[in-house]
Amino acid sequence: MFVLGHQGRSPSAAASFVQQIGERVLVVARMSRQSQHHSLVFFHGREVSSFCPMDTTPAYPTLRIVSHPLVQHKVSLLRARTTPTKIFKELVDEIATLIAYEATSELPLEAAPVETPLERTTGMRVSGKKLTLVPILRAGLGMVEGVARLVPSARVGHIGLYRDHDTLEPVDYYFKVPGDAAERDFFLLDPMLATGGSAAAAVASLKRAGATRIRFLCLVAAPEGVRRLAEAHPDVVVYCAALDRELNAQGYILPGLGDAGDRLFGTR
Ligand code: PRP
Ligand code: URA
């Protein structure tokens, strides 16, 4: 067995290196926080296993895939046609919490004094951030409680958009966010990033209202949507549980999970 240090290079670079060398190789890659791949990655034989909380891929620089095993397990349950509405809702809620855990991992901290029952000490707190959750109606509503569980003092705005069935372009019908948008960190919520039209329009509306710091949290993304959002708004990082294969002719994500709004609310 060879043990190879593989400092500071991306997991994908290591994977091709392992393939070139052969079977019995263990590579431990320790990535720095400055690089986008802050993780320990283990390649053993031809298998790849990872304790990476978030995967990145060079083809989609704005995308973070939350690869935690619990997230991946729950997404598969979500995809299943037989999963009933009640369970579907619970899964969306749980996955939203787990994605939010990663999407908040870079919030800045500051030292803060704390009085324990025994003495005074210095703890840490998230520094002066005004967090705002913005679900895109309707399906984004299913993610609000799950994210708010981690940031209960966050304000909640709403953006109403639906996708025209023929053109697949978004039609907007509602917009309400806190007035001090320029001072806030926004978490835009929608389970599906398909063509990217809805997400790009929602981000544009938030920016018109003064927002400058926006993250997009979804469950399933299509390559087309990630690309369109990145072209229109390269400053917006997308957190998702899965990057799927493609869109079908009707603009549905494949393999996907179907119509998220209908499955959440039991319509159709
Ligand atoms: C779904 C989904 C997104 C949008 C994604 O909403 O919740 O908002 O489609 O598609 P896009 O990336 O191609 O824009 P839908 O338009 O079905 O509205 P609904 O939530 O009211 O059902
Ligand atoms: N909206 C959904 O709800 N599902 C898709 O697959 C695409 C858009």
PDB file of C-alpha atoms and ligand atoms in Angstrom:
ATOM      1  CA  MET A   1       0.000   0.000   0.000  1.00  0.00           C
ATOM      2  CA  PHE A   2       1.147   3.547  -0.797  1.00  0.00           C
ATOM      3  CA  VAL A   3       0.164   6.467   1.363  1.00  0.00           C
ATOM      4  CA  LEU A   4       0.385   9.693  -0.579  1.00  0.00           C
ATOM      5  CA  GLY A   5       0.122  13.178   0.815  1.00  0.00           C
ATOM      6  CA  HIS A   6      -2.038  15.219  -1.468  1.00  0.00           C
ATOM      7  CA  GLN A   7      -2.087  18.642   0.070  1.00  0.00           C
ATOM      8  CA  GLY A   8      -3.979  21.518  -1.431  1.00  0.00           C
ATOM      9  CA  ARG A   9      -5.228  19.892  -4.600  1.00  0.00           C
ATOM     10  CA  SER A  10      -8.813  19.238  -5.387  1.00  0.00           C
ATOM     11  CA  PRO A  11     -10.478  15.840  -4.705  1.00  0.00           C
ATOM     12  CA  SER A  12     -11.169  15.417  -8.412  1.00  0.00           C
ATOM     13  CA  ALA A  13      -7.452  15.811  -9.160  1.00  0.00           C
ATOM     14  CA  ALA A  14      -6.718  13.130  -6.585  1.00  0.00           C
ATOM     15  CA  ALA A  15      -9.352  10.800  -8.038  1.00  0.00           C
ATOM     16  CA  SER A  16      -7.761  10.790 -11.484  1.00  0.00           C
ATOM     17  CA  PHE A  17      -4.350  10.283  -9.883  1.00  0.00           C
ATOM     18  CA  VAL A  18      -5.651   7.193  -8.084  1.00  0.00           C
ATOM     19  CA  GLN A  19      -7.108   5.839 -11.304  1.00  0.00           C
ATOM     20  CA  GLN A  20      -3.770   6.235 -13.044  1.00  0.00           C
ATOM     21  CA  ILE A  21      -1.842   4.410 -10.322  1.00  0.00           C
ATOM     22  CA  GLY A  22      -4.181   1.494  -9.749  1.00  0.00           C
ATOM     23  CA  GLU A  23      -6.006  -0.359  -7.027  1.00  0.00           C
ATOM     24  CA  ARG A  24      -4.240  -0.289  -3.729  1.00  0.00           C
ATOM     25  CA  VAL A  25      -3.863   3.361  -3.020  1.00  0.00           C
ATOM     26  CA  LEU A  26      -5.028   5.390  -0.082  1.00  0.00           C
ATOM     27  CA  VAL A  27      -4.934   9.118  -0.574  1.00  0.00           C
ATOM     28  CA  VAL A  28      -5.699  11.422   2.281  1.00  0.00           C
ATOM     29  CA  ALA A  29      -6.193  14.957   1.034  1.00  0.00           C
ATOM     30  CA  ARG A  30      -6.265  17.678   3.625  1.00  0.00           C
ATOM     31  CA  MET A  31      -7.665  20.800   2.068  1.00  0.00           C
ATOM     32  CA  SER A  32      -7.093  24.248   3.427  1.00  0.00           C
ATOM     33  CA  ARG A  33     -10.031  26.494   4.301  1.00  0.00           C
ATOM     34  CA  GLN A  34      -8.867  28.967   1.697  1.00  0.00           C
ATOM     35  CA  SER A  35      -9.472  26.436  -1.011  1.00  0.00           C
ATOM     36  CA  GLN A  36     -13.084  25.657  -1.864  1.00  0.00           C
ATOM     37  CA  HIS A  37     -12.524  22.020  -0.865  1.00  0.00           C
ATOM     38  CA  HIS A  38     -12.204  22.140   2.887  1.00  0.00           C
ATOM     39  CA  SER A  39     -12.424  18.477   3.623  1.00  0.00           C
ATOM     40  CA  LEU A  40     -10.637  15.263   4.294  1.00  0.00           C
ATOM     41  CA  VAL A  41     -11.079  12.943   1.361  1.00  0.00           C
ATOM     42  CA  PHE A  42     -10.225   9.250   1.352  1.00  0.00           C
ATOM     43  CA  PHE A  43      -9.786   7.229  -1.803  1.00  0.00           C
ATOM     44  CA  HIS A  44      -9.299   3.524  -1.213  1.00  0.00           C
ATOM     45  CA  GLY A  45      -8.827   1.145  -4.091  1.00  0.00           C
ATOM     46  CA  ARG A  46     -11.324   2.291  -6.699  1.00  0.00           C
ATOM     47  CA  GLU A  47     -13.860   3.407  -4.130  1.00  0.00           C
ATOM     48  CA  VAL A  48     -14.205   6.993  -3.103  1.00  0.00           C
ATOM     49  CA  SER A  49     -15.563   7.862   0.298  1.00  0.00           C
ATOM     50  CA  SER A  50     -15.508  11.259   1.797  1.00  0.00           C
ATOM     51  CA  PHE A  51     -16.157  13.067   5.053  1.00  0.00           C
ATOM     52  CA  CYS A  52     -16.597  16.227   3.098  1.00  0.00           C
ATOM     53  CA  PRO A  53     -19.506  18.306   4.382  1.00  0.00           C
ATOM     54  CA  MET A  54     -19.865  20.025   1.037  1.00  0.00           C
ATOM     55  CA  ASP A  55     -18.715  19.041  -2.436  1.00  0.00           C
ATOM     56  CA  THR A  56     -17.713  21.535  -5.056  1.00  0.00           C
ATOM     57  CA  THR A  57     -17.134  20.916  -8.710  1.00  0.00           C
ATOM     58  CA  PRO A  58     -14.966  23.031 -11.030  1.00  0.00           C
ATOM     59  CA  ALA A  59     -17.680  23.036 -13.709  1.00  0.00           C
ATOM     60  CA  TYR A  60     -20.057  24.851 -11.320  1.00  0.00           C
ATOM     61  CA  PRO A  61     -18.025  27.249  -9.210  1.00  0.00           C
ATOM     62  CA  THR A  62     -21.068  28.772  -7.470  1.00  0.00           C
ATOM     63  CA  LEU A  63     -22.467  25.389  -6.391  1.00  0.00           C
ATOM     64  CA  ARG A  64     -22.072  23.620  -3.031  1.00  0.00           C
ATOM     65  CA  ILE A  65     -23.522  20.114  -2.772  1.00  0.00           C
ATOM     66  CA  VAL A  66     -24.268  18.990   0.760  1.00  0.00           C
ATOM     67  CA  SER A  67     -23.066  15.411   0.563  1.00  0.00           C
ATOM     68  CA  HIS A  68     -23.731  14.394   4.167  1.00  0.00           C
ATOM     69  CA  PRO A  69     -25.025  10.793   4.255  1.00  0.00           C
ATOM     70  CA  LEU A  70     -28.236  11.761   6.066  1.00  0.00           C
ATOM     71  CA  VAL A  71     -29.023  14.344   3.408  1.00  0.00           C
ATOM     72  CA  GLN A  72     -28.377  11.863   0.605  1.00  0.00           C
ATOM     73  CA  HIS A  73     -30.513   9.203   2.325  1.00  0.00           C
ATOM     74  CA  LYS A  74     -33.407  11.602   2.827  1.00  0.00           C
ATOM     75  CA  VAL A  75     -33.242  12.913  -0.748  1.00  0.00           C
ATOM     76  CA  SER A  76     -33.703   9.385  -2.052  1.00  0.00           C
ATOM     77  CA  LEU A  77     -36.821   8.999   0.089  1.00  0.00           C
ATOM     78  CA  LEU A  78     -38.048  12.325  -1.233  1.00  0.00           C
ATOM     79  CA  ARG A  79     -37.595  11.224  -4.828  1.00  0.00           C
ATOM     80  CA  ALA A  80     -39.673   8.055  -4.433  1.00  0.00           C
ATOM     81  CA  ARG A  81     -43.037   8.304  -6.169  1.00  0.00           C
ATOM     82  CA  THR A  82     -44.624   6.336  -3.322  1.00  0.00           C
ATOM     83  CA  THR A  83     -43.609   8.786  -0.573  1.00  0.00           C
ATOM     84  CA  PRO A  84     -46.869  10.252   0.768  1.00  0.00           C
ATOM     85  CA  THR A  85     -47.478  13.990   1.267  1.00  0.00           C
ATOM     86  CA  LYS A  86     -47.010  13.880   5.055  1.00  0.00           C
ATOM     87  CA  ILE A  87     -43.593  12.226   4.826  1.00  0.00           C
ATOM     88  CA  PHE A  88     -42.604  14.371   1.859  1.00  0.00           C
ATOM     89  CA  LYS A  89     -43.282  17.519   3.918  1.00  0.00           C
ATOM     90  CA  GLU A  90     -41.294  16.187   6.867  1.00  0.00           C
ATOM     91  CA  LEU A  91     -38.353  15.293   4.623  1.00  0.00           C
ATOM     92  CA  VAL A  92     -38.270  18.720   2.959  1.00  0.00           C
ATOM     93  CA  ASP A  93     -38.252  20.263   6.426  1.00  0.00           C
ATOM     94  CA  GLU A  94     -35.426  18.029   7.701  1.00  0.00           C
ATOM     95  CA  ILE A  95     -33.245  18.428   4.606  1.00  0.00           C
ATOM     96  CA  ALA A  96     -33.741  22.195   4.741  1.00  0.00           C
ATOM     97  CA  THR A  97     -32.341  22.180   8.294  1.00  0.00           C
ATOM     98  CA  LEU A  98     -29.307  20.144   7.243  1.00  0.00           C
ATOM     99  CA  ILE A  99     -28.600  22.347   4.217  1.00  0.00           C
ATOM    100  CA  ALA A 100     -29.014  25.470   6.343  1.00  0.00           C
ATOM    101  CA  TYR A 101     -26.413  24.102   8.757  1.00  0.00           C
ATOM    102  CA  GLU A 102     -23.872  24.152   5.911  1.00  0.00           C
ATOM    103  CA  ALA A 103     -25.126  27.376   4.339  1.00  0.00           C
ATOM    104  CA  THR A 104     -24.572  29.208   7.633  1.00  0.00           C
ATOM    105  CA  SER A 105     -21.114  27.732   8.207  1.00  0.00           C
ATOM    106  CA  GLU A 106     -19.312  30.851   7.049  1.00  0.00           C
ATOM    107  CA  LEU A 107     -21.227  33.424   9.061  1.00  0.00           C
ATOM    108  CA  PRO A 108     -18.656  35.550  10.866  1.00  0.00           C
ATOM    109  CA  LEU A 109     -18.234  35.202  14.628  1.00  0.00           C
ATOM    110  CA  GLU A 110     -17.227  37.674  17.290  1.00  0.00           C
ATOM    111  CA  ALA A 111     -16.144  37.222  20.882  1.00  0.00           C
ATOM    112  CA  ALA A 112     -18.819  37.862  23.496  1.00  0.00           C
ATOM    113  CA  PRO A 113     -18.650  37.794  27.289  1.00  0.00           C
ATOM    114  CA  VAL A 114     -20.694  35.033  28.991  1.00  0.00           C
ATOM    115  CA  GLU A 115     -21.433  34.578  32.663  1.00  0.00           C
ATOM    116  CA  THR A 116     -21.617  30.855  33.432  1.00  0.00           C
ATOM    117  CA  PRO A 117     -23.002  29.680  36.802  1.00  0.00           C
ATOM    118  CA  LEU A 118     -19.344  29.499  37.911  1.00  0.00           C
ATOM    119  CA  GLU A 119     -17.459  32.382  36.306  1.00  0.00           C
ATOM    120  CA  ARG A 120     -17.194  34.918  33.528  1.00  0.00           C
ATOM    121  CA  THR A 121     -15.756  33.692  30.252  1.00  0.00           C
ATOM    122  CA  THR A 122     -15.588  34.694  26.617  1.00  0.00           C
ATOM    123  CA  GLY A 123     -17.843  32.876  24.201  1.00  0.00           C
ATOM    124  CA  MET A 124     -18.591  33.395  20.523  1.00  0.00           C
ATOM    125  CA  ARG A 125     -21.670  34.745  18.765  1.00  0.00           C
ATOM    126  CA  VAL A 126     -22.655  35.334  15.167  1.00  0.00           C
ATOM    127  CA  SER A 127     -21.615  38.919  14.609  1.00  0.00           C
ATOM    128  CA  GLY A 128     -24.325  41.491  14.050  1.00  0.00           C
ATOM    129  CA  LYS A 129     -25.979  39.696  11.162  1.00  0.00           C
ATOM    130  CA  LYS A 130     -29.557  40.372  10.255  1.00  0.00           C
ATOM    131  CA  LEU A 131     -30.694  37.156   8.637  1.00  0.00           C
ATOM    132  CA  THR A 132     -33.695  36.946   6.358  1.00  0.00           C
ATOM    133  CA  LEU A 133     -35.338  33.856   4.915  1.00  0.00           C
ATOM    134  CA  VAL A 134     -37.217  34.329   1.665  1.00  0.00           C
ATOM    135  CA  PRO A 135     -39.237  31.382   0.360  1.00  0.00           C
ATOM    136  CA  ILE A 136     -40.268  31.464  -3.280  1.00  0.00           C
ATOM    137  CA  LEU A 137     -43.988  30.634  -3.223  1.00  0.00           C
ATOM    138  CA  ARG A 138     -45.263  28.099  -3.042  1.00  0.00           C
ATOM    139  CA  ALA A 139     -42.806  25.254  -2.670  1.00  0.00           C
ATOM    140  CA  GLY A 140     -40.211  27.346  -0.819  1.00  0.00           C
ATOM    141  CA  LEU A 141     -42.670  27.572   2.082  1.00  0.00           C
ATOM    142  CA  GLY A 142     -41.887  23.935   2.857  1.00  0.00           C
ATOM    143  CA  MET A 143     -38.303  24.889   3.745  1.00  0.00           C
ATOM    144  CA  VAL A 144     -38.957  27.854   6.050  1.00  0.00           C
ATOM    145  CA  GLU A 145     -39.537  26.045   9.348  1.00  0.00           C
ATOM    146  CA  GLY A 146     -36.554  23.771   8.798  1.00  0.00           C
ATOM    147  CA  VAL A 147     -34.182  26.696   8.285  1.00  0.00           C
ATOM    148  CA  ALA A 148     -35.777  28.843  11.004  1.00  0.00           C
ATOM    149  CA  ARG A 149     -35.136  26.039  13.503  1.00  0.00           C
ATOM    150  CA  LEU A 150     -31.440  26.997  13.310  1.00  0.00           C
ATOM    151  CA  VAL A 151     -31.910  30.770  13.060  1.00  0.00           C
ATOM    152  CA  PRO A 152     -35.160  31.425  14.924  1.00  0.00           C
ATOM    153  CA  SER A 153     -34.724  35.199  15.039  1.00  0.00           C
ATOM    154  CA  ALA A 154     -34.472  35.499  11.246  1.00  0.00           C
ATOM    155  CA  ARG A 155     -37.109  37.653   9.549  1.00  0.00           C
ATOM    156  CA  VAL A 156     -39.157  36.057   6.776  1.00  0.00           C
ATOM    157  CA  GLY A 157     -39.939  37.752   3.464  1.00  0.00           C
ATOM    158  CA  HIS A 158     -41.912  36.233   0.579  1.00  0.00           C
ATOM    159  CA  ILE A 159     -41.578  36.200  -3.186  1.00  0.00           C
ATOM    160  CA  GLY A 160     -44.515  34.946  -5.259  1.00  0.00           C
ATOM    161  CA  LEU A 161     -43.532  33.446  -8.612  1.00  0.00           C
ATOM    162  CA  TYR A 162     -44.901  30.700 -10.773  1.00  0.00           C
ATOM    163  CA  ARG A 163     -43.532  29.204 -13.933  1.00  0.00           C
ATOM    164  CA  ASP A 164     -45.637  29.682 -17.035  1.00  0.00           C
ATOM    165  CA  HIS A 165     -46.360  26.156 -18.292  1.00  0.00           C
ATOM    166  CA  ASP A 166     -45.777  27.030 -21.962  1.00  0.00           C
ATOM    167  CA  THR A 167     -42.827  29.451 -21.886  1.00  0.00           C
ATOM    168  CA  LEU A 168     -41.312  28.079 -18.614  1.00  0.00           C
ATOM    169  CA  GLU A 169     -40.551  31.722 -17.760  1.00  0.00           C
ATOM    170  CA  PRO A 170     -41.403  33.016 -14.269  1.00  0.00           C
ATOM    171  CA  VAL A 171     -44.456  35.195 -13.663  1.00  0.00           C
ATOM    172  CA  ASP A 172     -44.241  37.248 -10.474  1.00  0.00           C
ATOM    173  CA  TYR A 173     -47.254  38.089  -8.302  1.00  0.00           C
ATOM    174  CA  TYR A 174     -45.961  39.025  -4.830  1.00  0.00           C
ATOM    175  CA  PHE A 175     -42.921  40.612  -3.187  1.00  0.00           C
ATOM    176  CA  LYS A 176     -42.432  41.565   0.450  1.00  0.00           C
ATOM    177  CA  VAL A 177     -39.127  41.713   2.331  1.00  0.00           C
ATOM    178  CA  PRO A 178     -37.904  43.803   5.301  1.00  0.00           C
ATOM    179  CA  GLY A 179     -37.180  47.449   4.452  1.00  0.00           C
ATOM    180  CA  ASP A 180     -33.515  47.419   5.521  1.00  0.00           C
ATOM    181  CA  ALA A 181     -32.536  44.951   2.778  1.00  0.00           C
ATOM    182  CA  ALA A 182     -29.062  46.417   2.247  1.00  0.00           C
ATOM    183  CA  GLU A 183     -28.052  45.482   5.802  1.00  0.00           C
ATOM    184  CA  ARG A 184     -29.322  41.905   5.656  1.00  0.00           C
ATOM    185  CA  ASP A 185     -28.077  38.463   4.681  1.00  0.00           C
ATOM    186  CA  PHE A 186     -30.706  36.730   2.551  1.00  0.00           C
ATOM    187  CA  PHE A 187     -31.365  33.005   2.308  1.00  0.00           C
ATOM    188  CA  LEU A 188     -33.578  32.450  -0.729  1.00  0.00           C
ATOM    189  CA  LEU A 189     -35.459  29.149  -0.426  1.00  0.00           C
ATOM    190  CA  ASP A 190     -36.921  26.966  -3.177  1.00  0.00           C
ATOM    191  CA  PRO A 191     -36.677  23.159  -3.370  1.00  0.00           C
ATOM    192  CA  MET A 192     -36.191  23.138  -7.158  1.00  0.00           C
ATOM    193  CA  LEU A 193     -33.663  24.919  -9.384  1.00  0.00           C
ATOM    194  CA  ALA A 194     -34.758  23.779 -12.850  1.00  0.00           C
ATOM    195  CA  THR A 195     -34.300  26.237 -15.748  1.00  0.00           C
ATOM    196  CA  GLY A 196     -33.130  28.789 -13.185  1.00  0.00           C
ATOM    197  CA  GLY A 197     -35.655  31.364 -14.432  1.00  0.00           C
ATOM    198  CA  SER A 198     -37.488  31.628 -11.093  1.00  0.00           C
ATOM    199  CA  ALA A 199     -34.306  31.802  -9.035  1.00  0.00           C
ATOM    200  CA  ALA A 200     -32.702  34.436 -11.299  1.00  0.00           C
ATOM    201  CA  ALA A 201     -35.870  36.554 -11.223  1.00  0.00           C
ATOM    202  CA  ALA A 202     -36.148  36.244  -7.425  1.00  0.00           C
ATOM    203  CA  VAL A 203     -32.514  37.279  -6.954  1.00  0.00           C
ATOM    204  CA  ALA A 204     -33.026  40.243  -9.302  1.00  0.00           C
ATOM    205  CA  SER A 205     -36.063  41.347  -7.244  1.00  0.00           C
ATOM    206  CA  LEU A 206     -34.069  41.111  -4.012  1.00  0.00           C
ATOM    207  CA  LYS A 207     -31.230  43.135  -5.521  1.00  0.00           C
ATOM    208  CA  ARG A 208     -33.677  45.805  -6.726  1.00  0.00           C
ATOM    209  CA  ALA A 209     -34.830  46.053  -3.108  1.00  0.00           C
ATOM    210  CA  GLY A 210     -31.213  46.687  -2.039  1.00  0.00           C
ATOM    211  CA  ALA A 211     -29.983  43.196  -1.099  1.00  0.00           C
ATOM    212  CA  THR A 212     -26.286  42.554  -1.673  1.00  0.00           C
ATOM    213  CA  ARG A 213     -25.683  39.270   0.186  1.00  0.00           C
ATOM    214  CA  ILE A 214     -27.848  36.434  -1.099  1.00  0.00           C
ATOM    215  CA  ARG A 215     -27.486  32.663  -0.803  1.00  0.00           C
ATOM    216  CA  PHE A 216     -29.802  30.276  -2.649  1.00  0.00           C
ATOM    217  CA  LEU A 217     -30.831  27.076  -0.845  1.00  0.00           C
ATOM    218  CA  CYS A 218     -32.539  24.312  -2.805  1.00  0.00           C
ATOM    219  CA  LEU A 219     -32.920  20.554  -2.611  1.00  0.00           C
ATOM    220  CA  VAL A 220     -32.474  19.456  -6.220  1.00  0.00           C
ATOM    221  CA  ALA A 221     -30.685  21.451  -8.926  1.00  0.00           C
ATOM    222  CA  ALA A 222     -30.375  20.906 -12.669  1.00  0.00           C
ATOM    223  CA  PRO A 223     -27.144  21.849 -14.480  1.00  0.00           C
ATOM    224  CA  GLU A 224     -29.116  24.242 -16.702  1.00  0.00           C
ATOM    225  CA  GLY A 225     -30.452  26.133 -13.676  1.00  0.00           C
ATOM    226  CA  VAL A 226     -27.102  26.347 -11.905  1.00  0.00           C
ATOM    227  CA  ARG A 227     -25.522  27.739 -15.072  1.00  0.00           C
ATOM    228  CA  ARG A 228     -28.302  30.277 -15.732  1.00  0.00           C
ATOM    229  CA  LEU A 229     -28.255  31.566 -12.161  1.00  0.00           C
ATOM    230  CA  ALA A 230     -24.444  31.786 -12.160  1.00  0.00           C
ATOM    231  CA  GLU A 231     -24.446  33.723 -15.445  1.00  0.00           C
ATOM    232  CA  ALA A 232     -27.045  36.206 -14.203  1.00  0.00           C
ATOM    233  CA  HIS A 233     -25.807  36.422 -10.591  1.00  0.00           C
ATOM    234  CA  PRO A 234     -22.273  35.034 -10.142  1.00  0.00           C
ATOM    235  CA  ASP A 235     -22.179  36.395  -6.579  1.00  0.00           C
ATOM    236  CA  VAL A 236     -24.941  34.045  -5.396  1.00  0.00           C
ATOM    237  CA  VAL A 237     -23.734  30.752  -3.925  1.00  0.00           C
ATOM    238  CA  VAL A 238     -26.148  27.854  -4.404  1.00  0.00           C
ATOM    239  CA  TYR A 239     -26.443  25.144  -1.740  1.00  0.00           C
ATOM    240  CA  CYS A 240     -28.226  21.969  -2.789  1.00  0.00           C
ATOM    241  CA  ALA A 241     -28.601  18.324  -1.795  1.00  0.00           C
ATOM    242  CA  ALA A 242     -28.313  16.959  -5.328  1.00  0.00           C
ATOM    243  CA  LEU A 243     -27.163  18.058  -8.757  1.00  0.00           C
ATOM    244  CA  ASP A 244     -29.316  16.044 -11.148  1.00  0.00           C
ATOM    245  CA  ARG A 245     -28.733  15.020 -14.765  1.00  0.00           C
ATOM    246  CA  GLU A 246     -30.877  17.288 -16.956  1.00  0.00           C
ATOM    247  CA  LEU A 247     -34.270  18.790 -17.707  1.00  0.00           C
ATOM    248  CA  ASN A 248     -36.929  17.088 -19.802  1.00  0.00           C
ATOM    249  CA  ALA A 249     -38.847  18.852 -22.586  1.00  0.00           C
ATOM    250  CA  GLN A 250     -41.389  20.157 -20.055  1.00  0.00           C
ATOM    251  CA  GLY A 251     -38.672  21.674 -17.867  1.00  0.00           C
ATOM    252  CA  TYR A 252     -38.863  19.007 -15.160  1.00  0.00           C
ATOM    253  CA  ILE A 253     -35.672  17.853 -13.499  1.00  0.00           C
ATOM    254  CA  LEU A 254     -34.517  14.276 -14.272  1.00  0.00           C
ATOM    255  CA  PRO A 255     -34.425  12.105 -12.241  1.00  0.00           C
ATOM    256  CA  GLY A 256     -35.809  14.802  -9.919  1.00  0.00           C
ATOM    257  CA  LEU A 257     -38.741  14.351  -7.588  1.00  0.00           C
ATOM    258  CA  GLY A 258     -41.653  15.624  -9.671  1.00  0.00           C
ATOM    259  CA  ASP A 259     -43.558  18.827  -8.950  1.00  0.00           C
ATOM    260  CA  ALA A 260     -42.369  19.943  -5.538  1.00  0.00           C
ATOM    261  CA  GLY A 261     -45.323  22.272  -4.872  1.00  0.00           C
ATOM    262  CA  ASP A 262     -47.893  19.631  -5.769  1.00  0.00           C
ATOM    263  CA  ARG A 263     -46.159  16.963  -3.684  1.00  0.00           C
ATOM    264  CA  LEU A 264     -45.824  19.288  -0.672  1.00  0.00           C
ATOM    265  CA  PHE A 265     -49.371  20.538  -0.673  1.00  0.00           C
ATOM    266  CA  GLY A 266     -51.135  17.471  -2.058  1.00  0.00           C
ATOM    267  CA  THR A 267     -52.524  19.275  -5.112  1.00  0.00           C
ATOM    268  CA  ARG A 268     -53.099  17.521  -8.444  1.00  0.00           C
TER     269      ARG A 268
HETATM  270  C1  PRP B   1     -41.420  25.356  -9.168  1.00  0.00           C
HETATM  271  C2  PRP B   1     -40.314  25.440  -8.134  1.00  0.00           C
HETATM  272  C3  PRP B   1     -39.565  26.671  -8.567  1.00  0.00           C
HETATM  273  C4  PRP B   1     -39.694  26.616 -10.068  1.00  0.00           C
HETATM  274  C5  PRP B   1     -38.389  26.120 -10.630  1.00  0.00           C
HETATM  275  O1  PRP B   1     -42.409  26.242  -8.881  1.00  0.00           O
HETATM  276  O2  PRP B   1     -40.803  25.507  -6.828  1.00  0.00           O
HETATM  277  O3  PRP B   1     -40.074  27.878  -8.062  1.00  0.00           O
HETATM  278  O4  PRP B   1     -40.732  25.691 -10.374  1.00  0.00           O
HETATM  279  O5  PRP B   1     -38.410  26.128 -12.002  1.00  0.00           O
HETATM  280  P1  PRP B   1     -37.432  27.043 -12.864  1.00  0.00           P
HETATM  281  O6  PRP B   1     -36.074  26.907 -12.279  1.00  0.00           O
HETATM  282  O7  PRP B   1     -37.553  26.454 -14.230  1.00  0.00           O
HETATM  283  O8  PRP B   1     -37.938  28.450 -12.808  1.00  0.00           O
HETATM  284  P2  PRP B   1     -43.748  26.377  -9.777  1.00  0.00           P
HETATM  285  O9  PRP B   1     -43.532  27.358 -10.881  1.00  0.00           O
HETATM  286  O10 PRP B   1     -44.196  25.010 -10.196  1.00  0.00           O
HETATM  287  O11 PRP B   1     -44.770  27.083  -8.812  1.00  0.00           O
HETATM  288  P3  PRP B   1     -45.496  26.511  -7.501  1.00  0.00           P
HETATM  289  O12 PRP B   1     -44.444  26.407  -6.422  1.00  0.00           O
HETATM  290  O13 PRP B   1     -46.481  27.583  -7.188  1.00  0.00           O
HETATM  291  O14 PRP B   1     -46.110  25.185  -7.818  1.00  0.00           O
HETATM  292  N1  URA B   2     -40.425  22.561 -10.609  1.00  0.00           N
HETATM  293  C1  URA B   2     -40.678  21.435  -9.910  1.00  0.00           C
HETATM  294  O1  URA B   2     -41.430  21.447  -8.949  1.00  0.00           O
HETATM  295  N2  URA B   2     -40.083  20.300 -10.320  1.00  0.00           N
HETATM  296  C2  URA B   2     -39.255  20.251 -11.360  1.00  0.00           C
HETATM  297  O2  URA B   2     -38.720  19.164 -11.669  1.00  0.00           O
HETATM  298  C3  URA B   2     -38.994  21.434 -12.070  1.00  0.00           C
HETATM  299  C4  URA B   2     -39.594  22.583 -11.667  1.00  0.00           C
END
